[in-house]
CSV table of N, CA, C and O in Angstrom, one decimal:
chain,number,residue,atom,x,y,z
A,1217,MET,N,18.6,-3.9,-0.4
A,1217,MET,CA,17.6,-3.5,-1.5
A,1217,MET,C,17.5,-1.6,-2.3
A,1217,MET,O,17.8,-1.2,-1.3
A,1218,HIS,N,18.0,-2.1,-3.3
A,1218,HIS,CA,18.2,-0.8,-4.5
A,1218,HIS,C,16.8,0.1,-4.1
A,1218,HIS,O,15.6,-0.4,-5.0
A,1219,THR,N,16.4,1.0,-3.4
A,1219,THR,CA,14.8,2.0,-3.3
A,1219,THR,C,15.5,3.2,-4.9
A,1219,THR,O,13.7,3.5,-5.0
A,1220,GLN,N,16.2,2.8,-5.0
A,1220,GLN,CA,15.1,4.2,-6.2
A,1220,GLN,C,14.6,3.1,-7.3
A,1220,GLN,O,13.5,4.0,-8.0
A,1221,PRO,N,14.4,2.1,-8.6
A,1221,PRO,CA,13.3,1.7,-8.7
A,1221,PRO,C,11.9,1.0,-8.2
A,1221,PRO,O,10.7,2.4,-8.8
A,1222,LEU,N,11.6,1.7,-6.8
A,1222,LEU,CA,11.1,1.4,-5.9
A,1222,LEU,C,10.9,2.9,-6.1
A,1222,LEU,O,9.2,3.0,-5.8
A,1223,SER,N,10.5,4.0,-5.6
A,1223,SER,CA,10.7,4.8,-5.6
A,1223,SER,C,10.3,5.8,-6.9
A,1223,SER,O,9.2,6.3,-6.7
A,1224,ASP,N,10.4,5.1,-7.9
A,1224,ASP,CA,10.2,5.6,-8.9
A,1224,ASP,C,9.1,4.9,-10.0
A,1224,ASP,O,8.0,5.8,-10.1
A,1225,ILE,N,8.7,4.2,-9.4
A,1225,ILE,CA,7.3,3.1,-9.1
A,1225,ILE,C,6.2,3.8,-8.8
A,1225,ILE,O,5.6,4.1,-8.5
A,1226,LEU,N,6.9,4.6,-7.1
A,1226,LEU,CA,5.6,4.7,-6.5
A,1226,LEU,C,4.9,6.3,-6.8
A,1226,LEU,O,4.1,6.7,-6.6
A,1227,SER,N,6.1,7.0,-8.0
A,1227,SER,CA,6.3,8.4,-8.4
A,1227,SER,C,5.2,8.2,-9.4
A,1227,SER,O,4.2,9.0,-9.7
A,1228,GLN,N,5.0,7.3,-10.4
A,1228,GLN,CA,4.4,6.7,-11.4
A,1228,GLN,C,2.9,6.5,-11.4
A,1228,GLN,O,1.5,7.0,-11.8
A,1229,LEU,N,3.0,5.8,-9.4
A,1229,LEU,CA,1.4,5.9,-8.9
A,1229,LEU,C,0.7,6.3,-9.2
A,1229,LEU,O,-0.5,6.2,-8.9
A,1230,ASN,N,1.4,7.7,-8.0
A,1230,ASN,CA,1.0,8.9,-7.7
A,1230,ASN,C,0.7,9.7,-9.3
A,1230,ASN,O,-0.6,10.3,-8.7
A,1231,THR,N,1.3,10.0,-9.7
A,1231,THR,CA,1.2,10.1,-11.1
A,1231,THR,C,-0.4,9.5,-11.7
A,1231,THR,O,-1.1,10.4,-12.1
A,1232,ALA,N,-0.1,8.1,-11.7
A,1232,ALA,CA,-1.4,7.8,-12.5
A,1232,ALA,C,-3.0,8.0,-11.5
A,1232,ALA,O,-3.7,7.9,-12.5
A,1233,ALA,N,-3.2,8.0,-10.6
A,1233,ALA,CA,-3.9,7.7,-9.8
A,1233,ALA,C,-3.7,9.2,-9.3
A,1233,ALA,O,-3.3,9.2,-8.1
A,1234,SER,N,-5.1,10.6,-9.3
A,1234,SER,CA,-4.9,11.7,-8.6
A,1234,SER,C,-5.1,11.0,-7.0
A,1234,SER,O,-4.9,12.4,-6.2
A,1235,ASP,N,-6.2,10.5,-6.8
A,1235,ASP,CA,-6.6,10.0,-5.9
A,1235,ASP,C,-6.2,9.5,-4.9
A,1235,ASP,O,-5.8,10.0,-3.9
A,1236,ILE,N,-4.3,9.5,-5.4
A,1236,ILE,CA,-3.7,9.2,-3.8
A,1236,ILE,C,-2.7,10.6,-3.4
A,1236,ILE,O,-2.6,10.7,-4.5
A,1237,ALA,N,-2.4,10.0,-2.0
A,1237,ALA,CA,-2.1,11.3,-1.3
A,1237,ALA,C,-1.0,11.2,-1.7
A,1237,ALA,O,0.3,11.8,-1.8
A,1238,ALA,N,-0.6,9.9,-0.6
A,1238,ALA,CA,0.8,9.5,-0.4
A,1238,ALA,C,1.1,7.2,-0.9
A,1238,ALA,O,0.1,7.4,-0.7
A,1239,SER,N,1.9,7.7,-1.1
A,1239,SER,CA,2.2,5.7,-0.9
A,1239,SER,C,3.6,5.2,-0.6
A,1239,SER,O,4.4,6.3,-1.0
A,1240,ALA,N,3.6,4.0,-0.4
A,1240,ALA,CA,4.6,3.8,0.5
A,1240,ALA,C,4.7,2.6,-0.1
A,1240,ALA,O,3.5,1.3,-0.2
A,1241,ILE,N,6.0,1.9,-0.3
A,1241,ILE,CA,6.1,0.5,-0.1
A,1241,ILE,C,6.8,0.3,1.5
A,1241,ILE,O,7.8,1.0,1.3
A,1242,VAL,N,6.0,-1.0,2.3
A,1242,VAL,CA,7.1,-1.8,3.3
A,1242,VAL,C,7.0,-3.1,3.6
A,1242,VAL,O,6.4,-3.6,3.2
A,1243,SER,N,8.2,-2.5,4.2
A,1243,SER,CA,8.6,-4.3,4.5
A,1243,SER,C,7.4,-5.2,5.4
A,1243,SER,O,6.6,-4.4,6.2
A,1244,GLU,N,7.4,-6.4,5.0
A,1244,GLU,CA,6.4,-7.4,5.7
A,1244,GLU,C,7.0,-6.5,7.7
A,1244,GLU,O,5.4,-7.2,8.0
A,1245,ASP,N,7.5,-6.6,8.5
A,1245,ASP,CA,7.3,-5.7,9.6
A,1245,ASP,C,7.1,-4.9,9.9
A,1245,ASP,O,7.5,-4.4,11.1
A,1246,GLY,N,7.1,-3.9,8.8
A,1246,GLY,CA,6.4,-2.6,9.3
A,1246,GLY,C,8.1,-1.7,8.7
A,1246,GLY,O,7.3,-0.6,9.1
A,1247,SER,N,8.0,-1.6,8.3
A,1247,SER,CA,9.5,-0.9,8.3
A,1247,SER,C,9.1,0.2,7.0
A,1247,SER,O,9.0,-0.9,5.9
A,1248,ALA,N,9.8,1.0,6.8
A,1248,ALA,CA,9.4,1.5,5.8
A,1248,ALA,C,10.5,1.9,4.7
A,1248,ALA,O,12.0,1.6,5.1
A,1249,ILE,N,10.1,1.2,3.5
A,1249,ILE,CA,11.4,0.8,2.4
A,1249,ILE,C,11.9,2.2,1.2
A,1249,ILE,O,13.3,2.9,1.6
A,1250,THR,N,10.0,3.0,1.3
A,1250,THR,CA,10.7,4.1,0.5
A,1250,THR,C,8.6,5.0,0.2
A,1250,THR,O,8.3,3.7,0.7
A,1251,LEU,N,9.3,6.0,0.4
A,1251,LEU,CA,7.9,6.6,0.6
A,1251,LEU,C,8.3,8.2,-1.3
A,1251,LEU,O,8.4,8.0,-1.3
A,1252,ALA,N,6.3,8.3,-1.3
A,1252,ALA,CA,6.8,9.1,-2.4
A,1252,ALA,C,4.9,10.1,-2.3
A,1252,ALA,O,4.1,9.6,-1.7
A,1253,GLY,N,5.1,10.9,-2.4
A,1253,GLY,CA,3.5,12.0,-2.9
A,1253,GLY,C,3.7,13.0,-1.7
A,1253,GLY,O,4.3,13.4,-1.1
A,1254,THR,N,3.0,13.6,-0.7
A,1254,THR,CA,1.7,14.6,-0.1
A,1254,THR,C,1.0,14.2,0.8
A,1254,THR,O,0.1,14.1,0.7
A,1255,PRO,N,1.8,13.8,2.1
A,1255,PRO,CA,0.9,12.9,3.0
A,1255,PRO,C,0.8,14.4,4.2
A,1255,PRO,O,0.7,15.4,4.1
A,1256,PRO,N,-0.4,13.6,4.5
A,1256,PRO,CA,-0.8,15.2,5.5
A,1256,PRO,C,0.4,15.9,6.4
A,1256,PRO,O,1.8,15.2,6.4
A,1257,LEU,N,0.4,16.5,6.8
A,1257,LEU,CA,1.4,17.5,7.5
A,1257,LEU,C,1.8,16.5,8.8
A,1257,LEU,O,2.6,16.3,9.4
A,1258,ASP,N,1.1,15.9,9.4
A,1258,ASP,CA,1.4,15.0,10.7
A,1258,ASP,C,2.0,13.8,10.4
A,1258,ASP,O,1.4,12.8,11.2
A,1259,PHE,N,2.0,13.3,9.5
A,1259,PHE,CA,2.3,12.1,8.9
A,1259,PHE,C,3.8,11.4,10.0
A,1259,PHE,O,4.3,12.7,8.8
A,1260,ASP,N,3.9,10.4,9.8
A,1260,ASP,CA,4.9,9.9,10.8
A,1260,ASP,C,5.5,8.3,9.9
A,1260,ASP,O,4.7,8.1,9.6
A,1261,HIS,N,7.0,8.4,8.9
A,1261,HIS,CA,6.9,7.7,7.7
A,1261,HIS,C,6.2,5.9,8.7
A,1261,HIS,O,6.3,5.4,7.9
A,1262,ASP,N,7.5,6.3,9.7
A,1262,ASP,CA,7.6,5.0,10.8
A,1262,ASP,C,6.3,4.5,11.1
A,1262,ASP,O,5.7,3.5,11.1
A,1263,GLU,N,5.2,5.5,11.5
A,1263,GLU,CA,4.4,5.0,12.3
A,1263,GLU,C,3.2,4.8,11.2
A,1263,GLU,O,2.9,3.5,12.1
A,1264,ILE,N,2.7,5.0,10.1
A,1264,ILE,CA,1.7,4.8,9.3
A,1264,ILE,C,2.5,3.6,8.5
A,1264,ILE,O,1.3,2.1,8.1
A,1265,SER,N,3.6,3.5,8.4
A,1265,SER,CA,4.5,1.4,8.2
A,1265,SER,C,3.7,0.8,8.8
A,1265,SER,O,3.5,0.1,8.4
A,1266,ALA,N,4.2,1.2,10.1
A,1266,ALA,CA,3.8,0.8,10.6
A,1266,ALA,C,2.7,-0.6,11.0
A,1266,ALA,O,1.7,-1.8,10.9
A,1267,PHE,N,1.3,0.1,10.9
A,1267,PHE,CA,-0.2,0.6,11.3
A,1267,PHE,C,0.1,0.2,9.5
A,1267,PHE,O,-0.8,-1.1,9.7
A,1268,SER,N,0.3,0.3,9.0
A,1268,SER,CA,0.2,-0.8,7.4
A,1268,SER,C,0.1,-1.9,7.6
A,1268,SER,O,-0.5,-2.9,7.4
A,1269,ALA,N,1.9,-2.4,8.1
A,1269,ALA,CA,1.8,-4.0,8.3
A,1269,ALA,C,1.0,-4.9,8.6
A,1269,ALA,O,0.0,-5.2,8.6
A,1270,ALA,N,0.8,-3.8,10.6
A,1270,ALA,CA,0.0,-4.8,11.1
A,1270,ALA,C,-1.7,-4.3,10.6
A,1270,ALA,O,-1.8,-5.5,10.5
A,1271,LEU,N,-2.3,-3.7,10.1
A,1271,LEU,CA,-3.2,-3.8,9.2
A,1271,LEU,C,-3.4,-5.4,8.8
A,1271,LEU,O,-4.2,-5.5,8.4
A,1272,PHE,N,-2.2,-5.2,7.3
A,1272,PHE,CA,-2.2,-6.3,6.7
A,1272,PHE,C,-2.8,-7.4,7.7
A,1272,PHE,O,-3.0,-8.3,6.8
A,1273,HIS,N,-1.7,-7.6,7.7
A,1273,HIS,CA,-1.1,-8.8,8.2
A,1273,HIS,C,-2.9,-10.0,9.1
A,1273,HIS,O,-3.7,-10.4,9.3
A,1274,LEU,N,-3.6,-8.5,10.3
A,1274,LEU,CA,-5.1,-9.1,10.5
A,1274,LEU,C,-5.5,-9.6,9.4
A,1274,LEU,O,-6.6,-11.0,9.7
A,1275,GLY,N,-5.9,-8.3,8.3
A,1275,GLY,CA,-6.9,-8.3,7.6
A,1275,GLY,C,-6.4,-9.9,7.0
A,1275,GLY,O,-6.8,-11.0,6.1
A,1276,HIS,N,-5.0,-10.6,6.9
A,1276,HIS,CA,-4.8,-11.3,6.0
A,1276,HIS,C,-5.2,-13.2,6.6
A,1276,HIS,O,-5.5,-13.6,6.0
A,1277,ARG,N,-5.2,-12.7,7.8
A,1277,ARG,CA,-5.1,-13.9,8.7
A,1277,ARG,C,-6.4,-14.0,8.6
A,1277,ARG,O,-6.8,-14.7,8.7
A,1278,ALA,N,-7.5,-13.0,9.4
A,1278,ALA,CA,-9.1,-13.1,8.5
A,1278,ALA,C,-9.6,-14.1,8.1
A,1278,ALA,O,-10.2,-14.2,8.1
A,1279,MET,N,-8.8,-13.4,7.0
A,1279,MET,CA,-10.2,-13.5,5.5
A,1279,MET,C,-9.4,-15.6,5.3
A,1279,MET,O,-9.9,-16.3,5.4
A,1280,GLU,N,-8.3,-16.2,5.8
A,1280,GLU,CA,-7.7,-17.1,5.8
A,1280,GLU,C,-8.7,-18.2,6.9
A,1280,GLU,O,-9.0,-18.8,6.3
A,1281,ARG,N,-8.3,-17.2,7.8
A,1281,ARG,CA,-9.6,-18.2,8.9
A,1281,ARG,C,-11.0,-18.1,9.0
A,1281,ARG,O,-11.1,-19.4,9.1
A,1282,PHE,N,-11.6,-17.3,8.4
A,1282,PHE,CA,-13.4,-16.8,8.4
A,1282,PHE,C,-13.9,-16.9,6.9
A,1282,PHE,O,-14.5,-17.2,6.6
A,1283,VAL,N,-12.8,-16.8,5.7
A,1283,VAL,CA,-13.6,-16.5,4.4
A,1283,VAL,C,-13.0,-17.9,3.3
A,1283,VAL,O,-13.1,-18.6,2.8
A,1284,GLY,N,-10.9,-17.2,3.4
A,1284,GLY,CA,-10.5,-18.9,2.9
A,1284,GLY,C,-10.8,-17.4,1.1
A,1284,GLY,O,-10.6,-16.7,1.0
A,1285,GLY,N,-9.3,-18.4,0.3
A,1285,GLY,CA,-9.3,-17.7,-0.9
A,1285,GLY,C,-8.4,-17.0,-0.8
A,1285,GLY,O,-7.4,-17.2,0.9
A,1286,ASP,N,-7.5,-16.2,-1.8
A,1286,ASP,CA,-6.4,-15.4,-1.4
A,1286,ASP,C,-7.0,-14.0,-1.4
A,1286,ASP,O,-7.8,-13.5,-1.4
A,1287,PHE,N,-5.5,-14.0,-0.7
A,1287,PHE,CA,-6.0,-11.9,-0.1
A,1287,PHE,C,-5.6,-11.0,-1.0
A,1287,PHE,O,-4.5,-11.5,-1.3
A,1288,GLU,N,-6.5,-9.9,-1.4
A,1288,GLU,CA,-6.7,-9.4,-2.0
A,1288,GLU,C,-6.1,-8.0,-1.7
A,1288,GLU,O,-5.1,-7.2,-2.6
A,1289,ARG,N,-6.4,-7.4,-0.8
A,1289,ARG,CA,-6.2,-6.1,-0.8
A,1289,ARG,C,-7.2,-5.5,1.3
A,1289,ARG,O,-8.2,-6.3,0.9
A,1290,ILE,N,-6.1,-4.7,1.5
A,1290,ILE,CA,-7.4,-4.4,2.5
A,1290,ILE,C,-7.7,-2.7,2.6
A,1290,ILE,O,-7.0,-2.1,2.2
A,1291,MET,N,-8.8,-2.7,2.9
A,1291,MET,CA,-9.1,-0.7,3.5
A,1291,MET,C,-9.5,-0.3,4.4
A,1291,MET,O,-10.8,-0.8,4.9
A,1292,VAL,N,-9.3,0.8,5.0
A,1292,VAL,CA,-9.1,1.9,6.0
A,1292,VAL,C,-9.9,2.5,5.4
A,1292,VAL,O,-9.7,3.2,5.0
A,1293,LYS,N,-11.1,2.6,5.9
A,1293,LYS,CA,-11.8,4.5,5.3
A,1293,LYS,C,-12.5,5.1,6.9
A,1293,LYS,O,-13.0,5.3,7.7
A,1294,SER,N,-12.2,6.4,6.4
A,1294,SER,CA,-12.7,7.8,7.7
A,1294,SER,C,-12.9,9.0,6.3
A,1294,SER,O,-12.6,9.0,5.7
A,1295,ARG,N,-13.4,9.6,7.6
A,1295,ARG,CA,-13.8,10.9,6.6
A,1295,ARG,C,-12.6,11.7,5.9
A,1295,ARG,O,-13.0,12.9,5.1
A,1296,SER,N,-11.7,11.1,6.6
A,1296,SER,CA,-10.7,11.8,5.8
A,1296,SER,C,-9.5,11.6,4.6
A,1296,SER,O,-9.3,11.5,4.3
A,1297,GLY,N,-10.3,10.8,4.5
A,1297,GLY,CA,-9.8,9.2,3.4
A,1297,GLY,C,-9.8,8.3,3.6
A,1297,GLY,O,-10.2,7.3,4.5
A,1298,TYR,N,-8.9,7.5,3.1
A,1298,TYR,CA,-8.2,5.8,2.9
A,1298,TYR,C,-7.1,5.2,3.3
A,1298,TYR,O,-6.4,6.6,3.0
A,1299,LEU,N,-7.0,4.1,3.6
A,1299,LEU,CA,-5.5,3.7,3.8
A,1299,LEU,C,-5.4,2.6,3.5
A,1299,LEU,O,-6.4,1.9,3.3
A,1300,LEU,N,-4.6,2.2,1.9
A,1300,LEU,CA,-5.7,1.4,1.3
A,1300,LEU,C,-4.1,0.1,0.6
A,1300,LEU,O,-3.1,0.8,1.5
A,1301,ALA,N,-3.6,-0.8,1.7
A,1301,ALA,CA,-3.2,-2.2,1.2
A,1301,ALA,C,-2.7,-3.0,1.1
A,1301,ALA,O,-4.2,-3.6,0.4
A,1302,VAL,N,-1.9,-3.5,-0.6
A,1302,VAL,CA,-1.8,-4.6,-1.3
A,1302,VAL,C,-0.7,-5.5,-1.5
A,1302,VAL,O,0.1,-5.2,-0.6
A,1303,PRO,N,-0.8,-6.4,-1.1
A,1303,PRO,CA,0.2,-7.2,-1.4
A,1303,PRO,C,0.9,-6.7,-2.2
A,1303,PRO,O,0.9,-6.6,-3.1
A,1304,ALA,N,2.3,-6.6,-2.3
A,1304,ALA,CA,3.4,-6.2,-3.7
A,1304,ALA,C,4.1,-7.7,-4.1
A,1304,ALA,O,4.9,-7.6,-5.1
A,1305,SER,N,4.7,-7.9,-2.9
A,1305,SER,CA,5.9,-8.7,-2.9
A,1305,SER,C,6.0,-10.1,-1.4
A,1305,SER,O,5.1,-9.6,-0.4
A,1306,GLN,N,6.3,-11.4,-1.7
A,1306,GLN,CA,6.3,-12.6,-0.2
A,1306,GLN,C,6.8,-11.8,1.0
A,1306,GLN,O,6.1,-11.5,2.0
A,1307,ASP,N,7.5,-10.1,0.4
A,1307,ASP,CA,7.6,-9.3,1.9
A,1307,ASP,C,7.8,-8.1,2.1
A,1307,ASP,O,7.9,-8.0,2.7
A,1308,LEU,N,7.0,-7.7,0.8
A,1308,LEU,CA,6.1,-6.6,1.0
A,1308,LEU,C,5.0,-6.0,0.7
A,1308,LEU,O,4.3,-7.0,-0.2
A,1309,ILE,N,4.2,-4.4,1.0
A,1309,ILE,CA,3.2,-4.4,0.8
A,1309,ILE,C,3.9,-2.4,0.1
A,1309,ILE,O,4.6,-2.4,0.8
A,1310,LEU,N,2.4,-2.9,-0.9
A,1310,LEU,CA,2.1,-1.5,-1.3
A,1310,LEU,C,0.7,-1.1,-0.3
A,1310,LEU,O,-0.2,-1.4,-0.4
A,1311,THR,N,1.4,-0.1,0.2
A,1311,THR,CA,0.2,0.9,0.8
A,1311,THR,C,0.4,2.4,0.4
A,1311,THR,O,1.2,3.3,-0.2
A,1312,ALA,N,-1.1,2.7,0.5
A,1312,ALA,CA,-1.8,3.8,-0.5
A,1312,ALA,C,-2.3,4.8,0.7
A,1312,ALA,O,-3.0,4.6,1.3
A,1313,LEU,N,-2.3,5.7,1.2
A,1313,LEU,CA,-3.4,6.8,1.1
A,1313,LEU,C,-4.3,8.1,0.5
A,1313,LEU,O,-3.9,8.9,-0.1
A,1314,ALA,N,-4.7,7.4,0.4
A,1314,ALA,CA,-6.3,8.1,-0.8
A,1314,ALA,C,-7.1,9.1,-0.6
A,1314,ALA,O,-7.9,8.9,1.2
A,1315,LYS,N,-7.3,10.0,-0.9
A,1315,LYS,CA,-8.2,11.0,-0.5
A,1315,LYS,C,-9.6,10.4,-0.2
A,1315,LYS,O,-10.6,9.1,-1.5
A,1316,PRO,N,-10.2,11.8,0.5
A,1316,PRO,CA,-11.9,11.3,0.9
A,1316,PRO,C,-13.1,11.1,-0.8
A,1316,PRO,O,-11.9,11.9,-1.8
A,1317,GLY,N,-13.2,10.5,-0.9
A,1317,GLY,CA,-14.0,10.4,-1.9
A,1317,GLY,C,-13.3,9.8,-3.7
A,1317,GLY,O,-14.0,10.2,-4.3
A,1318,ALA,N,-12.5,9.6,-3.6
A,1318,ALA,CA,-11.7,9.1,-3.9
A,1318,ALA,C,-12.4,8.0,-4.6
A,1318,ALA,O,-13.2,6.7,-4.4
A,1319,ALA,N,-11.9,7.9,-6.5
A,1319,ALA,CA,-12.9,6.2,-7.0
A,1319,ALA,C,-11.5,5.3,-6.8
A,1319,ALA,O,-10.8,5.0,-7.1
A,1320,LEU,N,-12.2,4.6,-5.9
A,1320,LEU,CA,-11.0,3.6,-6.0
A,1320,LEU,C,-10.8,1.7,-6.3
A,1320,LEU,O,-9.2,1.8,-6.6
A,1321,GLU,N,-11.9,2.3,-7.5
A,1321,GLU,CA,-11.5,0.8,-8.0
A,1321,GLU,C,-9.7,1.2,-9.6
A,1321,GLU,O,-9.4,0.4,-9.7
A,1322,PRO,N,-10.7,2.5,-10.0
A,1322,PRO,CA,-9.3,2.6,-10.1
A,1322,PRO,C,-7.6,3.0,-10.1
A,1322,PRO,O,-6.4,2.6,-10.0
A,1323,VAL,N,-7.5,3.3,-8.4
A,1323,VAL,CA,-6.8,3.5,-7.1
A,1323,VAL,C,-6.5,1.9,-7.4
A,1323,VAL,O,-5.0,1.9,-7.4
A,1324,PHE,N,-7.2,1.2,-7.4
A,1324,PHE,CA,-6.8,-0.6,-6.6
A,1324,PHE,C,-5.9,-0.5,-8.2
A,1324,PHE,O,-5.0,-2.0,-8.5
A,1325,ALA,N,-6.9,-0.5,-9.4
A,1325,ALA,CA,-6.4,-1.0,-10.7
A,1325,ALA,C,-4.9,-0.7,-11.1
A,1325,ALA,O,-4.1,-0.8,-11.5
A,1326,GLU,N,-4.5,0.1,-10.5
A,1326,GLU,CA,-3.0,0.9,-10.2
A,1326,GLU,C,-2.5,0.3,-9.7
A,1326,GLU,O,-0.5,0.7,-10.0
A,1327,MET,N,-2.9,0.2,-8.8
A,1327,MET,CA,-2.0,-0.2,-7.3
A,1327,MET,C,-1.5,-1.2,-8.1
A,1327,MET,O,-0.4,-2.0,-8.2
A,1328,GLY,N,-2.1,-1.9,-8.8
A,1328,GLY,CA,-2.1,-3.2,-9.4
A,1328,GLY,C,-1.0,-3.5,-10.3
A,1328,GLY,O,-0.4,-4.0,-10.6
A,1329,ARG,N,-0.8,-2.0,-11.3
A,1329,ARG,CA,-0.3,-1.2,-11.8
A,1329,ARG,C,1.3,-1.8,-11.3
A,1329,ARG,O,2.6,-2.2,-12.0
A,1330,ALA,N,2.0,-1.5,-10.7
A,1330,ALA,CA,3.3,-0.6,-9.8
A,1330,ALA,C,2.9,-1.9,-9.5
A,1330,ALA,O,4.3,-2.6,-9.0
A,1331,VAL,N,2.2,-3.1,-8.1
A,1331,VAL,CA,2.7,-4.6,-8.1
A,1331,VAL,C,3.8,-5.0,-9.2
A,1331,VAL,O,4.8,-5.6,-9.3
A,1332,HIS,N,2.6,-5.0,-10.6
A,1332,HIS,CA,3.6,-5.2,-11.4
A,1332,HIS,C,4.7,-5.0,-12.3
A,1332,HIS,O,6.0,-5.5,-12.5
A,1333,ARG,N,5.3,-3.7,-11.6
A,1333,ARG,CA,6.3,-3.2,-11.8
A,1333,ARG,C,7.7,-3.5,-10.9
A,1333,ARG,O,8.7,-3.4,-11.9
A,1334,ILE,N,6.7,-3.5,-9.9
A,1334,ILE,CA,8.1,-4.4,-8.9
A,1334,ILE,C,8.6,-6.1,-9.4
A,1334,ILE,O,9.1,-5.4,-8.7
A,1335,HIS,N,7.9,-6.2,-10.0
A,1335,HIS,CA,8.2,-8.1,-10.2
A,1335,HIS,C,9.0,-7.7,-10.8
A,1335,HIS,O,9.6,-7.9,-11.5
A,1336,ALA,N,8.7,-7.0,-12.4
A,1336,ALA,CA,9.3,-6.3,-13.3
A,1336,ALA,C,10.7,-5.8,-13.1
A,1336,ALA,O,12.0,-6.2,-13.5
A,1337,ALA,N,10.3,-5.2,-12.0
A,1337,ALA,CA,12.1,-4.2,-11.5
A,1337,ALA,C,12.7,-5.1,-10.9
A,1337,ALA,O,14.1,-4.9,-10.6
A,1338,GLY,N,12.8,-6.4,-10.8
A,1338,GLY,CA,13.6,-7.5,-9.6
A,1338,GLY,C,13.2,-6.9,-8.7
A,1338,GLY,O,14.5,-7.8,-8.2
A,1339,THR,N,12.7,-5.8,-7.7
A,1339,THR,CA,13.1,-5.6,-6.3
A,1339,THR,C,13.0,-6.3,-5.3
A,1339,THR,O,12.7,-6.5,-4.4
A,1340,ALA,N,11.0,-7.2,-6.2
A,1340,ALA,CA,10.4,-8.0,-5.1
A,1340,ALA,C,10.4,-9.5,-5.0
A,1340,ALA,O,12.1,-9.8,-5.1
């Protein structure tokens, strides 16, 4: 998989959504494909990728089981910010770390545009 187009897409995402501190594209199995941004100092790429994939899958399964409909996104909030994840393709997840107090709808809108760019780049 060519990671340069994906890295460029993440850089565009982080520039367009100033509330995003860092973003990543991870595989369904939790492996980091590419990352961009300025994450916290104690940020471990492999760990955040694995957690993002695990949370994504749990959220997806819970929604399928109890609510139904198409799964759109997952959000985990803390006082220090947000962990956000959306499906980027059949086997890729777009995840972002958003700052505390982030305006989430514009962030999710930019993440949606990034997903469209992933598909257009033919990397999905």
